PDB file of C-alpha atoms and ligand atoms in Angstrom:
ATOM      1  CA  UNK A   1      44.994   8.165  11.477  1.00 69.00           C
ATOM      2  CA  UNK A   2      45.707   8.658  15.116  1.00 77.00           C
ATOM      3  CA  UNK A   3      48.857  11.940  15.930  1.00 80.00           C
ATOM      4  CA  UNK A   4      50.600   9.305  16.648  1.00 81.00           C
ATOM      5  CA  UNK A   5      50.551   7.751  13.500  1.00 79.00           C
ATOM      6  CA  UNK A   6      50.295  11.024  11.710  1.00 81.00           C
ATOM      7  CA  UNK A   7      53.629  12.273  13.297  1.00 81.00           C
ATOM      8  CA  UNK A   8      55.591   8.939  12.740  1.00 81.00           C
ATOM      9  CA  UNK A   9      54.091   8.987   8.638  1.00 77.00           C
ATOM     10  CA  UNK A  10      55.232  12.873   8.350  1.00 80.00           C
ATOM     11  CA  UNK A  11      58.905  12.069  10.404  1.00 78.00           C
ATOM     12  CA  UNK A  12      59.445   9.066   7.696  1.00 77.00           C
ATOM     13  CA  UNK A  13      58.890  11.382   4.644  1.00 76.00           C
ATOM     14  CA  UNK A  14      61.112  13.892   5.719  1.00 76.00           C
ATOM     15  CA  UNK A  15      63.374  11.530   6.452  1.00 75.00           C
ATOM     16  CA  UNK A  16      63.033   9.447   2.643  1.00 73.00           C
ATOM     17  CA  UNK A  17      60.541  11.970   0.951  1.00 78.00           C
ATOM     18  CA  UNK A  18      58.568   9.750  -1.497  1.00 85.00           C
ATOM     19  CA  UNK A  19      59.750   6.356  -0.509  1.00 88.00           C
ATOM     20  CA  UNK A  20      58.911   3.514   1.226  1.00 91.00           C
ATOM     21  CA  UNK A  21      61.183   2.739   3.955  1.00 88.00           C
ATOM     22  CA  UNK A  22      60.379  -0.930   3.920  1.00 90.00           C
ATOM     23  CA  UNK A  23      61.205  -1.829  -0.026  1.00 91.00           C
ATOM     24  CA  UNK A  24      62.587   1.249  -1.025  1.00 89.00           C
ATOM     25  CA  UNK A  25      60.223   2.050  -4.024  1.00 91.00           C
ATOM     26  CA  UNK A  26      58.725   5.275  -4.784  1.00 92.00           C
ATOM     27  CA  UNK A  27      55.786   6.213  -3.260  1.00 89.00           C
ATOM     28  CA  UNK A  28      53.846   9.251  -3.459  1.00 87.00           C
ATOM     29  CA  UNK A  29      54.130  12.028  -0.437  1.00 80.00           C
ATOM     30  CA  UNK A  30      51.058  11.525   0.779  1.00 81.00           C
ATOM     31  CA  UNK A  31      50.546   7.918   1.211  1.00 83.00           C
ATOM     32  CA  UNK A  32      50.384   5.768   4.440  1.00 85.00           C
ATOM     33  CA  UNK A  33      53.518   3.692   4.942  1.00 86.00           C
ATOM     34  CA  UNK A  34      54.683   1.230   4.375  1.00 91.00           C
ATOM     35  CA  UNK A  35      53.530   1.288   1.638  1.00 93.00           C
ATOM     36  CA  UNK A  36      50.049  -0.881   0.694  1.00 93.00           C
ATOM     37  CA  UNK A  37      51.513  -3.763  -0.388  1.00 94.00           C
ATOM     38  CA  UNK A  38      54.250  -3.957   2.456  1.00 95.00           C
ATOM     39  CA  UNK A  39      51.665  -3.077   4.976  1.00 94.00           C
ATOM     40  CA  UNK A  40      49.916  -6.513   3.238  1.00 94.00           C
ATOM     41  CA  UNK A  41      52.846  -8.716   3.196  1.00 94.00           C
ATOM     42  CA  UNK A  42      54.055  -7.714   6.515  1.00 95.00           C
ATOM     43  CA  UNK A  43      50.929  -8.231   8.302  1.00 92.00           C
ATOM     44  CA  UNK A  44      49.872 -11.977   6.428  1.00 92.00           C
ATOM     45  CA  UNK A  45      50.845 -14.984   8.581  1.00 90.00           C
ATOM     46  CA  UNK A  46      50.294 -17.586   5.755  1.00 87.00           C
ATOM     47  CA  UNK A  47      50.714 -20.257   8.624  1.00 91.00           C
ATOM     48  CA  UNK A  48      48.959 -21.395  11.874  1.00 94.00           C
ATOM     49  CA  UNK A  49      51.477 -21.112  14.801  1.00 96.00           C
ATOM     50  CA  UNK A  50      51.887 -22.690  18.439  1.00 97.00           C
ATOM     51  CA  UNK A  51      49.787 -20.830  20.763  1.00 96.00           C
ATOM     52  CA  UNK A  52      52.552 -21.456  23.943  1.00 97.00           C
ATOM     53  CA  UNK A  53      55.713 -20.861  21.911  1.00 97.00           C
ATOM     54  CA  UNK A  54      54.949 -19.209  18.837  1.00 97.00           C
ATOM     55  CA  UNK A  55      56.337 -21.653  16.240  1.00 97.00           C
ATOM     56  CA  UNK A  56      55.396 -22.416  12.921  1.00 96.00           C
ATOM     57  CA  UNK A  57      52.557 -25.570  13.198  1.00 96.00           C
ATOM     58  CA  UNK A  58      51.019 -27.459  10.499  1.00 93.00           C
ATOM     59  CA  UNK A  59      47.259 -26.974  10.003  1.00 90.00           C
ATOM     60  CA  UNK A  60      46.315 -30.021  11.482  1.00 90.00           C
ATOM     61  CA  UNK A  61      48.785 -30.012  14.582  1.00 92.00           C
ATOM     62  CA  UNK A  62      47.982 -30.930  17.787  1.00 92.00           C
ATOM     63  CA  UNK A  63      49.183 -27.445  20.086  1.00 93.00           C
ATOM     64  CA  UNK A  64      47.055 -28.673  22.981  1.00 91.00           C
ATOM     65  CA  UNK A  65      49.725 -28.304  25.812  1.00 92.00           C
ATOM     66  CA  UNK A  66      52.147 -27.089  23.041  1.00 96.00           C
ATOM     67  CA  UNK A  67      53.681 -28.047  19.761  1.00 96.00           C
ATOM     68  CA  UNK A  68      56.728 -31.038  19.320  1.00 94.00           C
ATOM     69  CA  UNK A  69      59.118 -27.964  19.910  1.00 93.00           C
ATOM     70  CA  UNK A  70      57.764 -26.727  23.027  1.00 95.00           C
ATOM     71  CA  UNK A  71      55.936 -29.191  24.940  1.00 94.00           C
ATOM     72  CA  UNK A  72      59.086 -30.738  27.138  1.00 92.00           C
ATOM     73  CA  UNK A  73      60.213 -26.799  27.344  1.00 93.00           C
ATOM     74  CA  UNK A  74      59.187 -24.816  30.500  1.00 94.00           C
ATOM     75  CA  UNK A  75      57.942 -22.186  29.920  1.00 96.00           C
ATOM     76  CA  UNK A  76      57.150 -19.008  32.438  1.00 97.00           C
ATOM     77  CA  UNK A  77      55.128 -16.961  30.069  1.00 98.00           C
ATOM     78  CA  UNK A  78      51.614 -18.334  29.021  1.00 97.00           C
ATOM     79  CA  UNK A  79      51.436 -17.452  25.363  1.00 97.00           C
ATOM     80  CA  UNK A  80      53.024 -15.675  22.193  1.00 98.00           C
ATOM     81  CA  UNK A  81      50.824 -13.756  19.959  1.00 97.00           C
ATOM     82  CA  UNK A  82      53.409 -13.127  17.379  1.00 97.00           C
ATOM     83  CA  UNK A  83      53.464 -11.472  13.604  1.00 96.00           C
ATOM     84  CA  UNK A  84      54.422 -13.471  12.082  1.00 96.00           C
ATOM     85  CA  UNK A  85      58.048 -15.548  10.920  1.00 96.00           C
ATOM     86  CA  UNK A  86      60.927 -14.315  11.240  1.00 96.00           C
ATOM     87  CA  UNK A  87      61.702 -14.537   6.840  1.00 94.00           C
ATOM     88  CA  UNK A  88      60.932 -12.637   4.121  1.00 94.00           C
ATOM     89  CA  UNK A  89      59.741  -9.053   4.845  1.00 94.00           C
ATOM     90  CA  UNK A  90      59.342  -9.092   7.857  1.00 95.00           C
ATOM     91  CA  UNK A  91      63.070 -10.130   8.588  1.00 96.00           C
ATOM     92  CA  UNK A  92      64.114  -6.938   6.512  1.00 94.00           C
ATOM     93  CA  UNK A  93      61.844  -4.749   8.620  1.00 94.00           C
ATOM     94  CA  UNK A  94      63.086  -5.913  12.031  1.00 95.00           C
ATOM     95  CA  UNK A  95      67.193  -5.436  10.502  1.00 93.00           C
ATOM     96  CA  UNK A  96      65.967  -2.408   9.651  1.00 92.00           C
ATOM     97  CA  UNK A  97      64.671  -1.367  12.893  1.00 91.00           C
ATOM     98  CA  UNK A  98      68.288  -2.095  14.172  1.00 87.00           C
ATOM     99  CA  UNK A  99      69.984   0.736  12.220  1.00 80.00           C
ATOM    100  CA  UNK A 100      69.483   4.739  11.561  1.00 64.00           C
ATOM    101  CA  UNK A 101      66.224   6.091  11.792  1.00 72.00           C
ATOM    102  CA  UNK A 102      65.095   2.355  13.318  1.00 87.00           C
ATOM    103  CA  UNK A 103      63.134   4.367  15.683  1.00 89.00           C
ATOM    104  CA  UNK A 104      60.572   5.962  13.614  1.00 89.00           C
ATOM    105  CA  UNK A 105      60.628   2.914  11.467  1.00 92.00           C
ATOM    106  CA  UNK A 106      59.600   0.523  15.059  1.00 94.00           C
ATOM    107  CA  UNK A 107      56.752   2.927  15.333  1.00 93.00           C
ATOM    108  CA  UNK A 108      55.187   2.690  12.158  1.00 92.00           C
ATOM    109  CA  UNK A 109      55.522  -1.582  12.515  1.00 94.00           C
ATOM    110  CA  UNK A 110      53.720  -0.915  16.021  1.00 95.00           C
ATOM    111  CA  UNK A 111      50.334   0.437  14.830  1.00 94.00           C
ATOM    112  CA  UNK A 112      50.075  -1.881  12.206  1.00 95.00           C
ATOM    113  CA  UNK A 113      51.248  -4.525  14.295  1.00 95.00           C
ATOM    114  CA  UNK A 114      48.406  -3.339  17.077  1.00 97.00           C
ATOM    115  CA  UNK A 115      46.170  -3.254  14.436  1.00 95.00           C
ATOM    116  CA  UNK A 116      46.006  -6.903  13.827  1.00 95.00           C
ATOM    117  CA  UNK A 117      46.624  -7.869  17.312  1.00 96.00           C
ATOM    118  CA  UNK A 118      44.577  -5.078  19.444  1.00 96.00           C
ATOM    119  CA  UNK A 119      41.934  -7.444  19.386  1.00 96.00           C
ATOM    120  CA  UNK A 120      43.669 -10.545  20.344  1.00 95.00           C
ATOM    121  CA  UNK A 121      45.324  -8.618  23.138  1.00 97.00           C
ATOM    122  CA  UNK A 122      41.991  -7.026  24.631  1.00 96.00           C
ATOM    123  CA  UNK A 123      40.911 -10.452  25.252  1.00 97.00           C
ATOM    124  CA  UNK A 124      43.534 -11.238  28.329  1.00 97.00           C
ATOM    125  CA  UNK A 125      42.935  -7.953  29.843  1.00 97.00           C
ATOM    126  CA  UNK A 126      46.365  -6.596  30.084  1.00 98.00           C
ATOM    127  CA  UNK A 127      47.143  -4.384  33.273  1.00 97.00           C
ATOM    128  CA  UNK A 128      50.756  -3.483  32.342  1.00 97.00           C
ATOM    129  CA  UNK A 129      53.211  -3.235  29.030  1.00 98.00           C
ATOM    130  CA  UNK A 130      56.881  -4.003  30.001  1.00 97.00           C
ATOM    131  CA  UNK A 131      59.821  -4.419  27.140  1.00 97.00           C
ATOM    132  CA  UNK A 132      62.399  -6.719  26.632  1.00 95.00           C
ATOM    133  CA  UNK A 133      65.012  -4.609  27.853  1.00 92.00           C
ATOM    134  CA  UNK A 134      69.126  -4.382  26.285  1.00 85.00           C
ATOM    135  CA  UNK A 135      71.980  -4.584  28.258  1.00 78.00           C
ATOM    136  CA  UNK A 136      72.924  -0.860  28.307  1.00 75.00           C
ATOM    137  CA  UNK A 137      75.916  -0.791  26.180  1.00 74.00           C
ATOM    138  CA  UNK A 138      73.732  -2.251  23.495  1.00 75.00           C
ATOM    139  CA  UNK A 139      71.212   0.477  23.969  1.00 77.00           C
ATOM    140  CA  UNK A 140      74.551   2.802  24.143  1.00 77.00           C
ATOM    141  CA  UNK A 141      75.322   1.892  21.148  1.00 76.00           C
ATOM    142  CA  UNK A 142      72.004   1.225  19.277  1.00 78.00           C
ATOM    143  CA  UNK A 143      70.706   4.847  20.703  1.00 80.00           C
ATOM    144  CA  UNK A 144      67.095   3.227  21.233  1.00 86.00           C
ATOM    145  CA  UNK A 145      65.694  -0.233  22.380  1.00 91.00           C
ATOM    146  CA  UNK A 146      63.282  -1.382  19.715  1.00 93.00           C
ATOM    147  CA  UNK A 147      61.063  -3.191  22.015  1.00 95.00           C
ATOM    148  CA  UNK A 148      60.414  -0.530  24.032  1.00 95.00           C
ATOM    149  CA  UNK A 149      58.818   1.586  20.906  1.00 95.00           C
ATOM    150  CA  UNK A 150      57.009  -0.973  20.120  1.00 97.00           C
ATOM    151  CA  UNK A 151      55.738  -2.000  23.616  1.00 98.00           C
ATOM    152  CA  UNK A 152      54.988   1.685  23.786  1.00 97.00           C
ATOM    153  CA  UNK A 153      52.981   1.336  20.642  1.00 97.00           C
ATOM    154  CA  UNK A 154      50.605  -1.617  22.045  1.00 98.00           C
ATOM    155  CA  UNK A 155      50.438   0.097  25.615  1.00 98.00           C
ATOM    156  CA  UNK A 156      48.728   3.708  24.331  1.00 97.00           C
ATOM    157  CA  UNK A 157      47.068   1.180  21.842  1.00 97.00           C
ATOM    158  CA  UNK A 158      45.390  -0.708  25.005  1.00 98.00           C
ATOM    159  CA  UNK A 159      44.992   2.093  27.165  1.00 97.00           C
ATOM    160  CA  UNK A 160      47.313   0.695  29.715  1.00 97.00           C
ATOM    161  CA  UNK A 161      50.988   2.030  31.456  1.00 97.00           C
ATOM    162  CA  UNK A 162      53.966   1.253  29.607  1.00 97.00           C
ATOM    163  CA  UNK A 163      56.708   0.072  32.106  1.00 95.00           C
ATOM    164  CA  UNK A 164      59.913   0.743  30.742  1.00 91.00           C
ATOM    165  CA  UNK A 165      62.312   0.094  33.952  1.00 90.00           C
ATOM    166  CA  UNK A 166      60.535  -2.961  35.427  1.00 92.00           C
ATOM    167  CA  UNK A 167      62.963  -5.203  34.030  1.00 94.00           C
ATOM    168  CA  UNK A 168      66.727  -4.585  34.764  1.00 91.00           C
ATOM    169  CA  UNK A 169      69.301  -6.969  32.483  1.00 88.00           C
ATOM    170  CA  UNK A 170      71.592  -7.198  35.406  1.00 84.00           C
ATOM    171  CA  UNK A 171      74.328  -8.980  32.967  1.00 71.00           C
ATOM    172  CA  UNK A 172      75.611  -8.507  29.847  1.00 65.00           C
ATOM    173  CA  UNK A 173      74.473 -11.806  27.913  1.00 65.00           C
ATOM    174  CA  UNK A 174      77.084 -13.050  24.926  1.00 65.00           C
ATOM    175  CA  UNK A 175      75.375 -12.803  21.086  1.00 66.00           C
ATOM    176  CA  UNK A 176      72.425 -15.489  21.568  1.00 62.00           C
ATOM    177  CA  UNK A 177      73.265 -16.062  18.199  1.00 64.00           C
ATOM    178  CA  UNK A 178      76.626 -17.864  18.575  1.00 67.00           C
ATOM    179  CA  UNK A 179      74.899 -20.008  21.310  1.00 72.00           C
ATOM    180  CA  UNK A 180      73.520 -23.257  20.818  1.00 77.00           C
ATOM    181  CA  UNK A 181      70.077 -23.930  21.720  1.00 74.00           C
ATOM    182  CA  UNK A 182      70.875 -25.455  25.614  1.00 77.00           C
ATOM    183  CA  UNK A 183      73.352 -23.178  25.731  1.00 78.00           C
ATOM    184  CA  UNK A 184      70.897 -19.967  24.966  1.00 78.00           C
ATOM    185  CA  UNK A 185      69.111 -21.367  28.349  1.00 79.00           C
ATOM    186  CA  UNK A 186      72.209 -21.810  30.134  1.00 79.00           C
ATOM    187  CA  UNK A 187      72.950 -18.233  29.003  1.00 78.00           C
ATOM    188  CA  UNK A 188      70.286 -16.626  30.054  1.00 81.00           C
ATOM    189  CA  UNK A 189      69.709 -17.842  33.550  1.00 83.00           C
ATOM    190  CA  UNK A 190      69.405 -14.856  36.337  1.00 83.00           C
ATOM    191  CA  UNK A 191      69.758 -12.473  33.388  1.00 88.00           C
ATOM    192  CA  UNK A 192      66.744 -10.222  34.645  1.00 93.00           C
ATOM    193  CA  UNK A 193      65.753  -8.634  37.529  1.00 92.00           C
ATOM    194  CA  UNK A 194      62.372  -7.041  37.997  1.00 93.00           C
ATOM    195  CA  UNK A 195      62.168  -3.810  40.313  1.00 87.00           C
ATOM    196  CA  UNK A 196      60.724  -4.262  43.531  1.00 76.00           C
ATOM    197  CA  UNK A 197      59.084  -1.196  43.435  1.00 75.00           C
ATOM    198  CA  UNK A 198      57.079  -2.187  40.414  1.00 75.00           C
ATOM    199  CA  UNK A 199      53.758  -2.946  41.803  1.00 88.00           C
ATOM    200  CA  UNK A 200      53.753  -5.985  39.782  1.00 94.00           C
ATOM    201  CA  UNK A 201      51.757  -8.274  42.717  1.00 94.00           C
ATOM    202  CA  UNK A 202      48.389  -9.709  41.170  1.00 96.00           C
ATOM    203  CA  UNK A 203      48.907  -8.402  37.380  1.00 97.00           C
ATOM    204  CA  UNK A 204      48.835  -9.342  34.129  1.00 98.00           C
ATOM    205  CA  UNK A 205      52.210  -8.218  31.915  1.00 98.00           C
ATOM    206  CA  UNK A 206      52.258  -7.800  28.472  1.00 98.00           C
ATOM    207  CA  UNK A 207      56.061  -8.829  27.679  1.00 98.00           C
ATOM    208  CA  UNK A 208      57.599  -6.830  24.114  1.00 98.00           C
ATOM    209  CA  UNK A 209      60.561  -8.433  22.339  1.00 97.00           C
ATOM    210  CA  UNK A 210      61.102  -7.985  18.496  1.00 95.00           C
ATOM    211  CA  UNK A 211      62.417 -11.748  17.935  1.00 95.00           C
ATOM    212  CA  UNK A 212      61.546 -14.896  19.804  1.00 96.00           C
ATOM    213  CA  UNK A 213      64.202 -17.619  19.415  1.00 92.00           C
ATOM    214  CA  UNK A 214      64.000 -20.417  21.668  1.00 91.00           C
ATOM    215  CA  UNK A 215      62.160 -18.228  23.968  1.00 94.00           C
ATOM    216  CA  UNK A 216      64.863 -18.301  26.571  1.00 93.00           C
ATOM    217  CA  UNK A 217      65.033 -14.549  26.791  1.00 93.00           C
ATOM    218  CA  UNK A 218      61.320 -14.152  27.359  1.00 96.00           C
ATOM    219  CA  UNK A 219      60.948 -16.950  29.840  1.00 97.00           C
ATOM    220  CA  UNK A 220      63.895 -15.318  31.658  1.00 96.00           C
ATOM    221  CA  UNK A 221      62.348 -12.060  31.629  1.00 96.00           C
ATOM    222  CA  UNK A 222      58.588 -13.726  32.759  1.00 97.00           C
ATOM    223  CA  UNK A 223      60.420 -15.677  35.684  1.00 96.00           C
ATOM    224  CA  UNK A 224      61.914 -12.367  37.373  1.00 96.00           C
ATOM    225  CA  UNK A 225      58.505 -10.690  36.698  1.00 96.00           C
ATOM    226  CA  UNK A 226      56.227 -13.907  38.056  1.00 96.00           C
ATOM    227  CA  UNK A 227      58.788 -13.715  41.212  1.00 94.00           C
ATOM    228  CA  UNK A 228      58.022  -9.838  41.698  1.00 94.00           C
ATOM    229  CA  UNK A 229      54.319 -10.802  41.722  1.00 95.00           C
ATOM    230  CA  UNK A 230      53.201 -10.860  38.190  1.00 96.00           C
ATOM    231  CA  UNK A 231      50.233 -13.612  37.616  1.00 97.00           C
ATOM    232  CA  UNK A 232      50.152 -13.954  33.837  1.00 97.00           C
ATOM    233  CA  UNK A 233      52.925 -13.111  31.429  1.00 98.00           C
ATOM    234  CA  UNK A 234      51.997 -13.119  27.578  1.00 98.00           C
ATOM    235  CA  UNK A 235      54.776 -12.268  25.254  1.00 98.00           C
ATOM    236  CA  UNK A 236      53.998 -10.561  21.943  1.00 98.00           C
ATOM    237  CA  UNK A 237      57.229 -10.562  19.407  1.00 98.00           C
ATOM    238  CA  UNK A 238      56.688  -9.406  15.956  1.00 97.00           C
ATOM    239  CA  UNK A 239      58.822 -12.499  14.279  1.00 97.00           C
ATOM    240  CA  UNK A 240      59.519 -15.993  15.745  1.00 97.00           C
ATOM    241  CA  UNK A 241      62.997 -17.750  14.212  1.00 95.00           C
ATOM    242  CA  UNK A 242      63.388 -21.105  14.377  1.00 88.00           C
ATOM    243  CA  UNK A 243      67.222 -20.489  15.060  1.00 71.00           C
TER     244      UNK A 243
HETATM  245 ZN1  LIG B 301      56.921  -0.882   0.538  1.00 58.96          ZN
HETATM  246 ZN1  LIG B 302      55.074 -24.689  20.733  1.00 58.96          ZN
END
């Protein structure tokens, strides 16, 4: 186990000595968590998804250009390497992550997430990490931005800088839940801005975000980063929702 790893295991079990704080059973003190079969479940992606959007596929589907759902979307990332679904166990982990001790929680779903993804990543040769960031009166409230513990997980997992203020949310966006799916796009329009002191020109980004919806957020977030120079975006979420 990397310190890393170590420290965020040892915070947890302080925190809920002998359980695990992904299904809440007993556990002894010195085991890994999650716990084994949570670290099982949450890591199995029983089904083949769209390499440009990240949706659910059937095994036979034709994702050359993109899936039914995506292919008359545009895009301005290249790819999402995702979890898996947003259901079951993984759902519970990511409401989780939202509430008290979220933080430690985010890290511990990071290294196993980077464990089954490291490899995938290495292959597009990331230069930068750069999370999803809130509006700040979320993070006021919240206390920590979930993405960015995660991003910060992949980054010292790849070996490359973790840049948390590229991205600026320059507007407060309403609940993307209470939108409907045009008017998540309309919503999102101009919401990012990437600094122009980012050094951004010629790079490839690794984009963080803990849920992918209609990917409006993350193509927002890609367009101000392609604008400040970035080449390639690919977006890694740990759960894509259909709604
Ligand atoms: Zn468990
Ligand atoms: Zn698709």
């Amino acid at each position: 186990m990397s310190l890393a790893r170590r420290l965020a295991n040892g915070l947890m079990h302080l925190v809920y000595p002998g359980i695990c704080p992904v299904c809440d059973r007993a556990i002894d003190i010195e085991e890994k968590l999650p716990c084994a079969s949570c670290r099982a479940a949450l890591v199995a992606d029983a089904h083949e998804a769209c390499p440009r959007c990240g949706s659910t596929v059937g095994p036979f589907a034709n994702v050359e250009g993109g899936c039914v759902i995506c292919r008359e979307v545009t895009l301005h990332f290249e790819r999402v390497i995702r979890m898996g679904p947003y259901e079951g166990l993984l759902r519970d982990v990511i409401l989780r992550m939202k509430h008290a001790q979220g933080e430690v929680l985010a890290e511990l779903v990071g290294q196993l997430w980077f464990d089954k993804i490291g490899p995938t990543l290495k292959q597009f040769a990331i230069d930068q990490v750069v999370p999803v960031p809130l509006h700040w009166w979320r993070y006021w409230r919240r206390g920590y931005n979930q993405s960015a513990v995660l991003a910060r997980v992949l980054a010292r997992g790849l070996g490359v800088p973790l840049k948390k203020r590229c991205l600026r949310r320059v507007r407060a966006t309403p609940s993307q839940t209470e939108q409907t799916p045009a008017g998540r796009w309309q919503n999102m329009r101009g919401a990012f801005w990437a600094r122009a002191s980012s050094d951004l020109r010629g790079k490839t980004i690794l984009l963080v975000d803990d849920v992918l919806t209609t990917g409006s957020t993350c193509s927002e977030a890609a367009r101000a980063l392609r604008q400040a120079g970035a080449t390639r975006v690919i977006v890694a979420v740990v759960a894509k929702s259909r709604d």
